[in-house]
Tab-separated table of C-alpha atoms in Angstrom:
chain	number	residue	atom	x	y	z
A	1	MET	CA	49.979	-57.822	71.664
A	2	MET	CA	52.366	-60.198	69.925
A	3	LEU	CA	51.540	-63.267	67.899
A	4	ARG	CA	54.066	-66.060	67.498
A	5	PHE	CA	53.039	-68.912	65.253
A	6	SER	CA	54.505	-71.674	63.122
A	7	LEU	CA	54.552	-71.369	59.350
A	8	ALA	CA	52.127	-74.284	59.162
A	9	SER	CA	49.510	-72.173	60.909
A	10	LEU	CA	49.877	-69.200	58.587
A	11	ALA	CA	46.824	-70.176	56.558
A	12	LEU	CA	44.640	-70.078	59.663
A	13	TRP	CA	45.840	-66.694	60.812
A	14	SER	CA	45.718	-65.249	57.301
A	15	ASN	CA	41.931	-65.318	57.704
A	16	ILE	CA	42.390	-62.665	60.387
A	17	LEU	CA	45.605	-60.964	59.304
A	18	PRO	CA	45.984	-60.742	55.516
A	19	PHE	CA	48.918	-62.688	54.069
A	20	GLU	CA	50.193	-59.757	52.084
A	21	HIS	CA	51.097	-57.972	55.337
A	22	VAL	CA	53.662	-60.661	56.235
A	23	THR	CA	57.154	-59.656	55.100
A	24	ALA	CA	60.474	-61.484	55.374
A	25	PHE	CA	63.009	-60.570	58.038
A	26	SER	CA	66.684	-61.510	58.077
A	27	PRO	CA	67.766	-65.032	59.025
A	28	LEU	CA	68.352	-65.803	62.676
A	29	ALA	CA	71.949	-66.992	62.662
A	30	THR	CA	71.690	-68.493	66.131
A	31	LYS	CA	68.750	-70.714	65.276
A	32	GLY	CA	69.357	-71.274	61.589
A	33	HIS	CA	65.871	-70.427	60.385
A	34	GLN	CA	63.821	-67.546	59.084
A	35	LYS	CA	61.793	-65.126	61.193
A	36	ARG	CA	58.793	-63.314	59.796
A	37	ALA	CA	57.000	-60.393	61.395
A	38	SER	CA	54.746	-57.445	60.714
A	39	ILE	CA	52.550	-54.932	62.499
A	40	VAL	CA	48.865	-55.124	61.558
A	41	ASN	CA	46.099	-53.340	63.467
A	42	GLY	CA	48.239	-53.151	66.604
A	43	LEU	CA	49.270	-56.819	66.421
A	44	GLN	CA	52.848	-57.943	65.896
A	45	MET	CA	53.322	-61.327	64.285
A	46	ALA	CA	56.529	-63.279	64.655
A	47	SER	CA	57.282	-66.836	63.634
A	48	THR	CA	60.038	-69.369	64.093
A	49	ALA	CA	59.930	-72.801	62.539
A	50	SER	CA	60.615	-74.456	65.896
A	51	SER	CA	58.084	-72.566	68.002
A	52	ALA	CA	54.555	-73.608	68.848
A	53	ASP	CA	51.576	-71.413	67.970
A	54	THR	CA	51.396	-68.785	70.690
A	55	LEU	CA	50.132	-65.267	71.189
A	56	THR	CA	51.484	-62.899	73.832
A	57	VAL	CA	48.928	-60.468	75.228
A	58	THR	CA	50.899	-57.502	76.520
A	59	PRO	CA	49.853	-55.672	79.719
A	60	ILE	CA	46.432	-54.046	79.419
A	61	LYS	CA	45.977	-50.849	81.409
A	62	SER	CA	42.353	-50.349	80.467
A	63	LEU	CA	39.563	-51.506	78.191
A	64	ASP	CA	37.382	-48.694	76.836
A	65	GLY	CA	34.974	-48.578	73.933
A	66	THR	CA	32.071	-50.292	72.230
A	67	VAL	CA	32.122	-53.769	70.728
A	68	THR	CA	29.475	-55.417	68.565
A	69	LEU	CA	29.205	-59.076	69.430
A	70	PRO	CA	29.274	-61.901	66.892
A	71	GLY	CA	26.152	-64.032	66.657
A	72	SER	CA	25.434	-66.576	69.368
A	73	LYS	CA	26.790	-70.087	68.690
A	74	SER	CA	23.847	-71.731	70.427
A	75	LEU	CA	21.284	-69.645	68.568
A	76	SER	CA	23.070	-69.926	65.204
A	77	ASN	CA	22.986	-73.724	65.060
A	78	ARG	CA	19.489	-73.908	66.531
A	79	CYS	CA	18.233	-71.477	63.879
A	80	LEU	CA	19.844	-73.487	61.075
A	81	LEU	CA	18.313	-76.758	62.248
A	82	LEU	CA	14.822	-75.365	62.824
A	83	ALA	CA	14.956	-73.654	59.427
A	84	ALA	CA	15.835	-77.026	57.872
A	85	LEU	CA	12.854	-78.711	59.577
A	86	SER	CA	10.375	-75.934	58.715
A	87	GLU	CA	7.925	-75.389	55.930
A	88	GLY	CA	9.176	-72.563	53.714
A	89	GLU	CA	12.429	-70.661	53.257
A	90	THR	CA	14.170	-68.925	56.161
A	91	ARG	CA	16.797	-66.231	55.869
A	92	VAL	CA	19.184	-66.355	58.848
A	93	ASP	CA	21.227	-63.181	59.457
A	94	ASN	CA	24.116	-62.407	61.862
A	95	LEU	CA	25.066	-66.071	61.750
A	96	LEU	CA	28.221	-66.737	63.737
A	97	GLU	CA	31.213	-67.383	61.480
A	98	SER	CA	32.956	-70.201	63.344
A	99	ASP	CA	33.923	-73.874	63.256
A	100	ASP	CA	30.748	-75.079	65.018
A	101	ILE	CA	28.473	-73.382	62.518
A	102	ARG	CA	30.609	-74.546	59.592
A	103	TYR	CA	30.159	-78.162	60.733
A	104	MET	CA	26.382	-77.719	60.858
A	105	LEU	CA	26.310	-76.120	57.400
A	106	GLU	CA	28.494	-78.901	55.983
A	107	ALA	CA	26.160	-81.488	57.498
A	108	LEU	CA	23.117	-79.835	55.924
A	109	ASP	CA	24.946	-79.810	52.595
A	110	THR	CA	25.737	-83.529	52.898
A	111	LEU	CA	22.074	-84.165	53.736
A	112	LYS	CA	21.053	-82.218	50.600
A	113	VAL	CA	19.159	-79.535	52.502
A	114	PRO	CA	19.348	-76.504	50.172
A	115	VAL	CA	21.256	-73.599	51.723
A	116	GLU	CA	21.934	-70.428	49.757
A	117	LYS	CA	24.875	-68.455	51.105
A	118	HIS	CA	24.574	-64.673	50.823
A	119	SER	CA	27.649	-63.894	52.920
A	120	SER	CA	29.637	-65.446	55.754
A	121	GLU	CA	26.932	-64.229	58.151
A	122	SER	CA	23.778	-64.687	56.091
A	123	VAL	CA	22.133	-67.716	54.477
A	124	THR	CA	18.717	-68.827	53.288
A	125	VAL	CA	17.655	-72.370	54.183
A	126	SER	CA	14.969	-74.191	52.205
A	127	GLY	CA	13.048	-76.183	54.800
A	128	GLN	CA	12.026	-79.824	54.445
A	129	ALA	CA	8.570	-79.255	55.978
A	130	GLY	CA	9.238	-82.165	58.302
A	131	PRO	CA	12.076	-84.562	59.114
A	132	ILE	CA	15.352	-84.667	57.216
A	133	ASN	CA	15.581	-87.887	55.205
A	134	SER	CA	18.726	-89.480	53.841
A	135	PRO	CA	19.556	-88.467	50.257
A	136	ILE	CA	20.809	-92.055	49.724
A	137	PRO	CA	18.379	-94.266	51.687
A	138	GLN	CA	20.289	-97.560	51.399
A	139	GLU	CA	23.757	-96.227	52.313
A	140	ASN	CA	25.294	-94.881	55.509
A	141	ILE	CA	25.623	-91.103	55.498
A	142	ASP	CA	28.742	-90.109	57.453
A	143	LEU	CA	28.667	-86.722	59.185
A	144	PHE	CA	31.869	-85.356	60.732
A	145	LEU	CA	31.025	-82.714	63.329
A	146	GLY	CA	34.405	-81.859	64.842
A	147	ASN	CA	33.978	-80.883	68.494
A	148	ALA	CA	30.659	-79.115	67.920
A	149	GLY	CA	28.229	-80.235	70.605
A	150	THR	CA	25.637	-77.769	69.285
A	151	ALA	CA	25.661	-79.724	66.012
A	152	MET	CA	26.161	-83.299	67.273
A	153	ARG	CA	23.354	-83.445	69.840
A	154	PRO	CA	20.525	-81.734	67.868
A	155	LEU	CA	21.359	-83.555	64.632
A	156	ALA	CA	21.463	-86.915	66.426
A	157	ALA	CA	17.911	-86.301	67.622
A	158	ALA	CA	16.538	-84.771	64.421
A	159	LEU	CA	17.865	-87.500	62.116
A	160	CYS	CA	16.090	-90.178	64.179
A	161	MET	CA	12.763	-88.666	63.121
A	162	GLY	CA	13.124	-89.306	59.398
A	163	GLN	CA	14.328	-92.112	57.134
A	164	GLY	CA	17.892	-93.252	56.553
A	165	LYS	CA	21.161	-94.564	57.961
A	166	PHE	CA	23.604	-92.148	59.536
A	167	VAL	CA	26.880	-92.166	61.482
A	168	LEU	CA	27.739	-88.994	63.409
A	169	ASP	CA	31.342	-88.625	64.575
A	170	GLY	CA	33.923	-85.997	65.485
A	171	VAL	CA	37.402	-85.306	66.798
A	172	PRO	CA	38.905	-87.432	69.621
A	173	ARG	CA	37.569	-85.061	72.293
A	174	MET	CA	34.024	-85.461	70.901
A	175	ARG	CA	34.411	-89.201	71.499
A	176	GLU	CA	34.887	-88.336	75.178
A	177	ARG	CA	31.808	-86.118	75.486
A	178	PRO	CA	28.771	-88.013	76.885
A	179	ILE	CA	25.633	-88.396	74.813
A	180	ALA	CA	24.114	-91.516	76.431
A	181	ASP	CA	21.291	-89.619	78.163
A	182	LEU	CA	20.088	-88.285	74.808
A	183	ILE	CA	20.399	-91.718	73.172
A	184	ASP	CA	18.381	-93.200	76.048
A	185	GLY	CA	15.590	-90.669	75.501
A	186	LEU	CA	15.514	-91.312	71.763
A	187	GLN	CA	15.375	-95.082	72.318
A	188	GLN	CA	12.423	-94.610	74.671
A	189	LEU	CA	10.627	-92.883	71.797
A	190	GLY	CA	11.334	-95.897	69.588
A	191	ALA	CA	14.443	-94.779	67.717
A	192	GLU	CA	17.044	-97.297	66.553
A	193	VAL	CA	20.098	-95.331	67.654
A	194	THR	CA	23.264	-96.233	69.568
A	195	CYS	CA	26.491	-94.701	70.831
A	196	VAL	CA	29.621	-96.459	72.075
A	197	GLU	CA	28.304	-98.638	74.899
A	198	GLU	CA	31.509	-98.602	76.955
A	199	THR	CA	31.821	-94.810	77.040
A	200	GLY	CA	28.332	-93.460	76.328
A	201	CYS	CA	29.933	-91.144	73.759
A	202	PRO	CA	29.963	-90.727	69.943
A	203	PRO	CA	30.160	-92.055	67.282
A	204	VAL	CA	26.370	-92.181	67.065
A	205	THR	CA	24.834	-94.734	64.681
A	206	ILE	CA	21.254	-94.190	63.494
A	207	ASN	CA	18.939	-96.463	61.508
A	208	ALA	CA	15.933	-94.171	61.154
A	209	GLU	CA	12.475	-95.302	60.089
A	210	GLY	CA	10.404	-92.424	61.455
A	211	LEU	CA	8.818	-92.167	64.908
A	212	LYS	CA	5.216	-92.089	66.125
A	213	GLY	CA	5.658	-90.067	69.310
A	214	GLY	CA	5.511	-91.280	72.870
A	215	GLU	CA	7.039	-90.496	76.245
A	216	ALA	CA	10.657	-90.248	77.393
A	217	SER	CA	12.116	-89.691	80.848
A	218	ILE	CA	15.686	-88.402	80.788
A	219	SER	CA	18.339	-86.960	83.074
A	220	GLY	CA	18.950	-83.233	82.985
A	221	LYS	CA	21.944	-83.261	85.350
A	222	MET	CA	24.760	-83.456	82.798
A	223	SER	CA	23.721	-81.172	79.951
A	224	SER	CA	20.662	-79.177	78.971
A	225	GLN	CA	21.563	-79.836	75.315
A	226	PHE	CA	20.049	-83.329	75.564
A	227	LEU	CA	16.639	-81.902	76.453
A	228	SER	CA	16.957	-79.079	73.916
A	229	SER	CA	17.785	-81.614	71.209
A	230	LEU	CA	14.729	-83.740	71.997
A	231	LEU	CA	12.502	-80.681	72.124
A	232	MET	CA	13.677	-79.380	68.745
A	233	ALA	CA	13.188	-82.756	67.060
A	234	SER	CA	9.759	-83.507	68.557
A	235	PRO	CA	7.542	-81.388	66.241
A	236	VAL	CA	8.546	-83.554	63.245
A	237	VAL	CA	7.405	-86.758	64.995
A	238	ASP	CA	4.080	-88.209	63.835
A	239	GLY	CA	2.409	-88.027	67.229
A	240	ASP	CA	2.376	-86.359	70.634
A	241	VAL	CA	5.668	-86.266	72.572
A	242	VAL	CA	6.064	-86.009	76.346
A	243	ILE	CA	9.530	-85.458	77.837
A	244	LYS	CA	10.072	-85.700	81.585
A	245	ILE	CA	13.147	-84.668	83.577
A	246	LYS	CA	13.704	-87.412	86.140
A	247	ASP	CA	16.198	-85.646	88.409
A	248	GLU	CA	17.192	-82.002	87.941
A	249	LEU	CA	17.673	-79.645	85.017
A	250	ILE	CA	20.926	-77.690	84.775
A	251	SER	CA	21.380	-74.626	82.553
A	252	ALA	CA	17.615	-74.077	82.383
A	253	PRO	CA	18.034	-70.711	80.573
A	254	TYR	CA	19.403	-72.578	77.547
A	255	VAL	CA	16.229	-74.689	77.482
A	256	ALA	CA	14.136	-71.516	77.752
A	257	LEU	CA	16.157	-70.141	74.823
A	258	THR	CA	15.338	-73.269	72.790
A	259	ILE	CA	11.626	-73.086	73.581
A	260	GLY	CA	11.527	-69.378	72.744
A	261	LEU	CA	13.172	-70.016	69.397
A	262	MET	CA	10.797	-72.888	68.625
A	263	LYS	CA	7.922	-70.462	69.204
A	264	LYS	CA	9.389	-68.095	66.596
A	265	PHE	CA	9.116	-71.030	64.180
A	266	GLY	CA	5.443	-71.547	65.110
A	267	VAL	CA	5.719	-74.345	67.704
A	268	ASN	CA	4.380	-74.116	71.249
A	269	VAL	CA	5.776	-76.258	74.050
A	270	GLU	CA	3.569	-76.926	77.074
A	271	ILE	CA	5.513	-76.927	80.351
A	272	GLU	CA	4.287	-78.549	83.569
A	273	GLY	CA	6.140	-77.856	86.815
A	274	SER	CA	9.068	-75.612	87.638
A	275	MET	CA	12.055	-75.372	85.286
A	276	ASP	CA	14.263	-75.416	88.399
A	277	GLU	CA	12.925	-78.786	89.561
A	278	ARG	CA	11.557	-81.706	87.493
A	279	PRO	CA	9.557	-80.194	84.650
A	280	THR	CA	7.569	-82.079	82.025
A	281	PHE	CA	7.353	-80.877	78.417
A	282	LYS	CA	4.578	-81.705	75.956
A	283	ILE	CA	4.609	-81.147	72.201
A	284	ALA	CA	1.305	-81.921	70.499
A	285	LYS	CA	1.102	-83.768	67.177
A	286	SER	CA	-0.577	-80.685	65.693
A	287	GLU	CA	2.537	-78.527	66.253
A	288	LYS	CA	4.527	-77.978	63.052
A	289	TYR	CA	7.433	-75.707	62.163
A	290	ILE	CA	6.538	-72.811	59.869
A	291	SER	CA	9.279	-70.493	58.654
A	292	PRO	CA	9.264	-66.961	60.110
A	293	GLU	CA	10.753	-65.990	56.701
A	294	SER	CA	13.723	-64.260	58.346
A	295	ILE	CA	15.442	-64.338	61.715
A	296	LEU	CA	18.292	-62.322	63.234
A	297	VAL	CA	20.727	-64.204	65.473
A	298	GLU	CA	21.289	-62.371	68.745
A	299	GLY	CA	24.857	-61.422	69.761
A	300	ASP	CA	26.638	-64.060	71.838
A	301	ALA	CA	26.184	-63.366	75.549
A	302	SER	CA	28.957	-65.787	76.548
A	303	SER	CA	31.394	-63.800	74.412
A	304	ALA	CA	30.168	-60.589	76.046
A	305	SER	CA	31.540	-61.826	79.374
A	306	TYR	CA	35.180	-61.188	78.395
A	307	PHE	CA	34.619	-57.510	77.679
A	308	ILE	CA	32.292	-57.056	80.659
A	309	ALA	CA	34.884	-58.607	82.987
A	310	GLY	CA	37.708	-56.639	81.396
A	311	ALA	CA	35.927	-53.368	82.117
A	312	ALA	CA	35.228	-54.440	85.685
A	313	ILE	CA	38.852	-55.471	86.267
A	314	THR	CA	40.503	-52.376	84.756
A	315	GLY	CA	37.925	-49.731	85.661
A	316	GLY	CA	37.462	-48.857	82.001
A	317	THR	CA	34.076	-48.363	80.387
A	318	VAL	CA	32.898	-50.920	77.819
A	319	THR	CA	29.578	-51.249	76.024
A	320	VAL	CA	28.717	-54.557	74.402
A	321	ARG	CA	26.096	-54.423	71.672
A	322	GLY	CA	23.967	-57.365	70.567
A	323	CYS	CA	22.466	-58.516	73.861
A	324	GLY	CA	20.917	-56.712	76.800
A	325	SER	CA	17.861	-56.591	79.028
A	326	GLU	CA	15.676	-58.166	76.329
A	327	SER	CA	18.118	-61.002	75.599
A	328	VAL	CA	16.884	-64.600	75.484
A	329	GLN	CA	20.303	-65.847	76.642
A	330	GLY	CA	20.932	-66.695	80.261
A	331	ASP	CA	24.600	-65.685	80.150
A	332	VAL	CA	23.678	-61.993	80.296
A	333	ALA	CA	23.302	-62.668	84.044
A	334	PHE	CA	27.110	-62.610	84.197
A	335	ALA	CA	26.833	-58.819	84.304
A	336	ASP	CA	24.873	-59.162	87.570
A	337	VAL	CA	27.779	-61.144	89.034
A	338	MET	CA	30.208	-58.377	88.093
A	339	GLU	CA	27.874	-55.901	89.781
A	340	LYS	CA	27.970	-58.009	92.958
A	341	MET	CA	31.760	-57.840	92.800
A	342	GLY	CA	31.694	-54.045	92.650
A	343	ALA	CA	31.236	-53.000	89.027
A	344	THR	CA	28.615	-50.547	87.782
A	345	VAL	CA	26.264	-52.000	85.160
A	346	THR	CA	23.858	-50.089	82.894
A	347	TRP	CA	21.344	-52.071	80.843
A	348	GLY	CA	19.812	-51.263	77.483
A	349	PRO	CA	17.389	-53.480	75.526
A	350	GLU	CA	20.239	-54.695	73.290
A	351	SER	CA	23.333	-53.473	75.132
A	352	ILE	CA	25.201	-53.688	78.426
A	353	THR	CA	27.623	-51.023	79.682
A	354	VAL	CA	30.067	-51.835	82.469
A	355	THR	CA	32.602	-49.762	84.405
A	356	ARG	CA	34.039	-49.574	87.923
A	357	ASP	CA	34.846	-46.661	90.202
A	358	PRO	CA	38.641	-46.814	90.753
A	359	SER	CA	38.057	-46.339	94.496
A	360	VAL	CA	35.998	-49.544	94.646
A	361	GLN	CA	37.952	-52.809	94.650
A	362	LEU	CA	36.369	-55.949	93.290
A	363	LYS	CA	35.170	-58.256	96.058
A	364	GLY	CA	35.156	-62.049	96.040
A	365	VAL	CA	31.712	-63.636	95.683
A	366	ASP	CA	30.025	-66.979	96.276
A	367	VAL	CA	27.804	-67.694	93.264
A	368	ASP	CA	25.695	-70.563	91.917
A	369	CYS	CA	26.727	-70.575	88.245
A	370	GLY	CA	24.596	-73.527	87.152
A	371	LYS	CA	22.663	-71.268	84.776
A	372	ILE	CA	25.773	-69.542	83.340
A	373	PRO	CA	28.438	-72.278	83.093
A	374	ASP	CA	30.246	-70.817	80.068
A	375	ALA	CA	30.426	-67.298	81.478
A	376	ALA	CA	31.452	-68.734	84.854
A	377	MET	CA	34.871	-69.460	83.344
A	378	THR	CA	35.391	-65.715	82.954
A	379	LEU	CA	34.518	-65.269	86.626
A	380	ALA	CA	37.477	-67.514	87.476
A	381	VAL	CA	39.901	-64.953	86.037
A	382	ALA	CA	38.023	-61.945	87.444
A	383	ALA	CA	38.456	-63.647	90.844
A	384	LEU	CA	42.232	-63.159	90.554
A	385	PHE	CA	41.689	-59.403	90.901
A	386	ALA	CA	39.229	-59.514	93.810
A	387	GLU	CA	39.644	-59.034	97.524
A	388	GLY	CA	38.958	-62.364	99.211
A	389	PRO	CA	38.074	-65.776	97.759
A	390	THR	CA	35.515	-66.461	95.046
A	391	THR	CA	33.444	-69.653	95.055
A	392	ILE	CA	32.064	-70.837	91.710
A	393	ARG	CA	29.339	-73.407	92.385
A	394	ASN	CA	27.240	-75.890	90.419
A	395	VAL	CA	29.560	-76.213	87.412
A	396	TYR	CA	29.924	-79.988	87.089
A	397	SER	CA	29.126	-79.498	83.403
A	398	TRP	CA	32.609	-77.931	83.052
A	399	ARG	CA	33.960	-81.470	83.145
A	400	LEU	CA	31.974	-82.467	80.032
A	401	LYS	CA	32.735	-79.575	77.703
A	402	GLU	CA	35.331	-79.016	74.954
A	403	THR	CA	37.944	-80.005	77.534
A	404	GLU	CA	37.804	-80.986	81.211
A	405	ARG	CA	37.319	-77.366	82.164
A	406	MET	CA	37.443	-77.790	85.935
A	407	LYS	CA	40.945	-79.287	85.768
A	408	ALA	CA	41.975	-76.691	83.178
A	409	ILE	CA	40.710	-73.720	85.221
A	410	VAL	CA	42.446	-74.992	88.350
A	411	ALA	CA	45.747	-75.588	86.543
A	412	GLU	CA	45.941	-72.228	84.762
A	413	CYS	CA	44.727	-70.117	87.702
A	414	THR	CA	47.379	-71.816	89.833
A	415	LYS	CA	50.087	-70.922	87.285
A	416	LEU	CA	49.029	-67.297	87.541
A	417	GLY	CA	49.545	-67.322	91.316
A	418	ALA	CA	46.153	-68.250	92.748
A	419	LYS	CA	45.439	-71.017	95.217
A	420	VAL	CA	42.492	-73.077	94.037
A	421	GLU	CA	40.451	-75.640	95.937
A	422	GLU	CA	38.814	-78.149	93.591
A	423	PHE	CA	35.638	-80.094	94.360
A	424	GLU	CA	33.362	-82.239	92.207
A	425	ASP	CA	31.062	-79.451	91.029
A	426	TYR	CA	32.603	-76.276	92.415
A	427	CYS	CA	35.898	-74.568	93.115
A	428	ILE	CA	37.174	-71.854	95.447
A	429	ILE	CA	39.702	-69.405	94.016
A	430	HIS	CA	41.979	-67.537	96.425
A	431	PRO	CA	43.584	-64.662	94.508
A	432	PRO	CA	47.361	-64.109	94.524
A	433	GLU	CA	48.671	-62.056	97.445
A	434	GLY	CA	48.103	-58.406	96.660
A	435	ASN	CA	46.425	-59.535	93.402
A	436	LYS	CA	49.902	-59.718	91.855
A	437	ILE	CA	49.639	-61.942	88.772
A	438	ASN	CA	52.675	-63.998	87.746
A	439	ASP	CA	54.362	-62.625	84.620
A	440	ASN	CA	55.009	-64.428	81.320
A	441	VAL	CA	52.845	-67.440	82.135
A	442	LEU	CA	52.184	-69.819	79.247
A	443	ILE	CA	48.455	-70.602	79.274
A	444	GLU	CA	47.521	-74.009	77.921
A	445	THR	CA	44.194	-73.806	76.104
A	446	TYR	CA	43.491	-77.533	75.630
A	447	ASP	CA	41.906	-76.872	72.226
A	448	ASP	CA	39.184	-74.964	74.083
A	449	HIS	CA	38.179	-71.577	72.702
A	450	ARG	CA	36.918	-70.272	76.038
A	451	MET	CA	40.191	-71.043	77.814
A	452	ALA	CA	42.046	-68.833	75.337
A	453	MET	CA	39.637	-65.914	75.630
A	454	THR	CA	39.134	-66.156	79.390
A	455	PHE	CA	42.813	-66.186	80.305
A	456	SER	CA	43.715	-63.350	77.941
A	457	LEU	CA	42.207	-61.126	80.664
A	458	ALA	CA	45.077	-61.985	83.013
A	459	ALA	CA	47.020	-59.333	81.062
A	460	CYS	CA	44.849	-56.784	82.895
A	461	GLY	CA	47.150	-57.503	85.850
A	462	GLY	CA	49.982	-55.622	84.185
A	463	VAL	CA	51.764	-58.739	82.924
A	464	ASP	CA	52.493	-60.506	79.669
A	465	VAL	CA	50.283	-63.555	79.188
A	466	ILE	CA	51.251	-66.134	76.583
A	467	ILE	CA	48.272	-67.931	75.033
A	468	ASN	CA	49.031	-71.312	73.489
A	469	ASP	CA	47.131	-72.155	70.277
A	470	PRO	CA	45.176	-68.874	69.984
A	471	GLY	CA	43.589	-70.179	66.786
A	472	CYS	CA	41.259	-72.351	68.863
A	473	THR	CA	39.028	-69.262	69.227
A	474	ALA	CA	37.856	-70.023	65.669
A	475	LYS	CA	35.279	-72.329	67.258
A	476	THR	CA	33.117	-69.368	68.260
A	477	PHE	CA	35.004	-66.061	67.917
A	478	PRO	CA	37.818	-66.021	65.327
A	479	THR	CA	38.244	-62.229	65.583
A	480	TYR	CA	38.347	-62.122	69.393
A	481	PHE	CA	41.947	-60.959	69.768
A	482	ASP	CA	41.462	-58.255	67.114
A	483	MET	CA	38.385	-56.996	68.977
A	484	LEU	CA	40.147	-57.075	72.344
A	485	GLU	CA	43.061	-55.088	70.942
A	486	SER	CA	40.717	-52.529	69.380
A	487	ILE	CA	39.565	-51.320	72.823
A	488	ALA	CA	42.759	-51.953	74.818
A	489	THR	CA	45.117	-49.307	76.203
A	490	HIS	CA	48.587	-50.682	76.905
């Protein structure tokens, strides 16, 4: 694989590829500027002052080996917040080292919640034994949360439960990501909290004076994070809390993940009705967070999808370690989708092994991906290698993520040679004729980590794939391209 990046981005990539490995090459007379390159761990870096940050993934013949997954983004930030709300100290291990988690840690630091850092993947949080109050009660506390939805939504809810004035904001894309349904639920519970009325998006302004419990009825159609955020904040309210879903609940496994984690911190959530319909959740006043003393963050199941799909596409054999049959994450179900397409899947309690008989071609599938929206992006690229069309259903939430993922998936799959039919909440991908992927396609990533990782797998079609802004993977998986290269045969 080849990396091409501007000199301005060298600091970012030096976190992955040490600076001392970069050596000067001769001037390029035709362009009048310097070129730098080196070979490190199978990666070639090259830079020109006029070029954008790109990475070329060279043709991948096969993926074979074992990878240990980084910690789950969703679990990492949930663990940090619950530890901050708990009584006692909590050591959190296998914490994901990424932008989203950094924003949460910086917010806790600003809020004066003591966090002792043991390493990049291990911290100890001293809990507040209740809500997080402002360290400066009479002043606005500004929290910048980048594009981290897993920090913005839960913190917006949790900070309403204590005392203080807060403004939560982020990058321009965060100001396009809806949060009105969560704000509505918090207001029903009595919180003085607002977002931008015209857009229903951040910044979020909070004037917190504590809450006494109550009942809220919210929509679950746009994001399960709104419900998860309310659930996590409810045990620090001074009273019983009842939360009703008034329409339907998407991504229910993420809510189950939240409830399971809350139980590890000593809180029980009573559920009435089916999670697949209009459930009601009750958190009694008596429920309080108590530190489990230590907790290990499970490997990220969404990140597992790239290696699982790569094995299925190439017919190699890959084992992902860190999640398996005992996982609390819904995205492990992506392996079942690959099995439907023709792969062979072997489950362990904390591992998944995937391969494919070379005589068996992947087949197109029609799948409801409402419970695995992040992993469903990987299915879009696997569909390029299948026989027949693949229909990816119930993914309206793609439109509300780090970028407008439906438009992005359609655009980049089309560049690679597919014909894609786009609908409001689903798409149909018709693979290129003969599964022949277009060569040397520049993939736009739209500052979306999952676009970069998903479309790297197009190189399994025997072509060069150029990834624009590969550094965007720092959001959840800064070492992704190193790990992919470590098991790739070219």
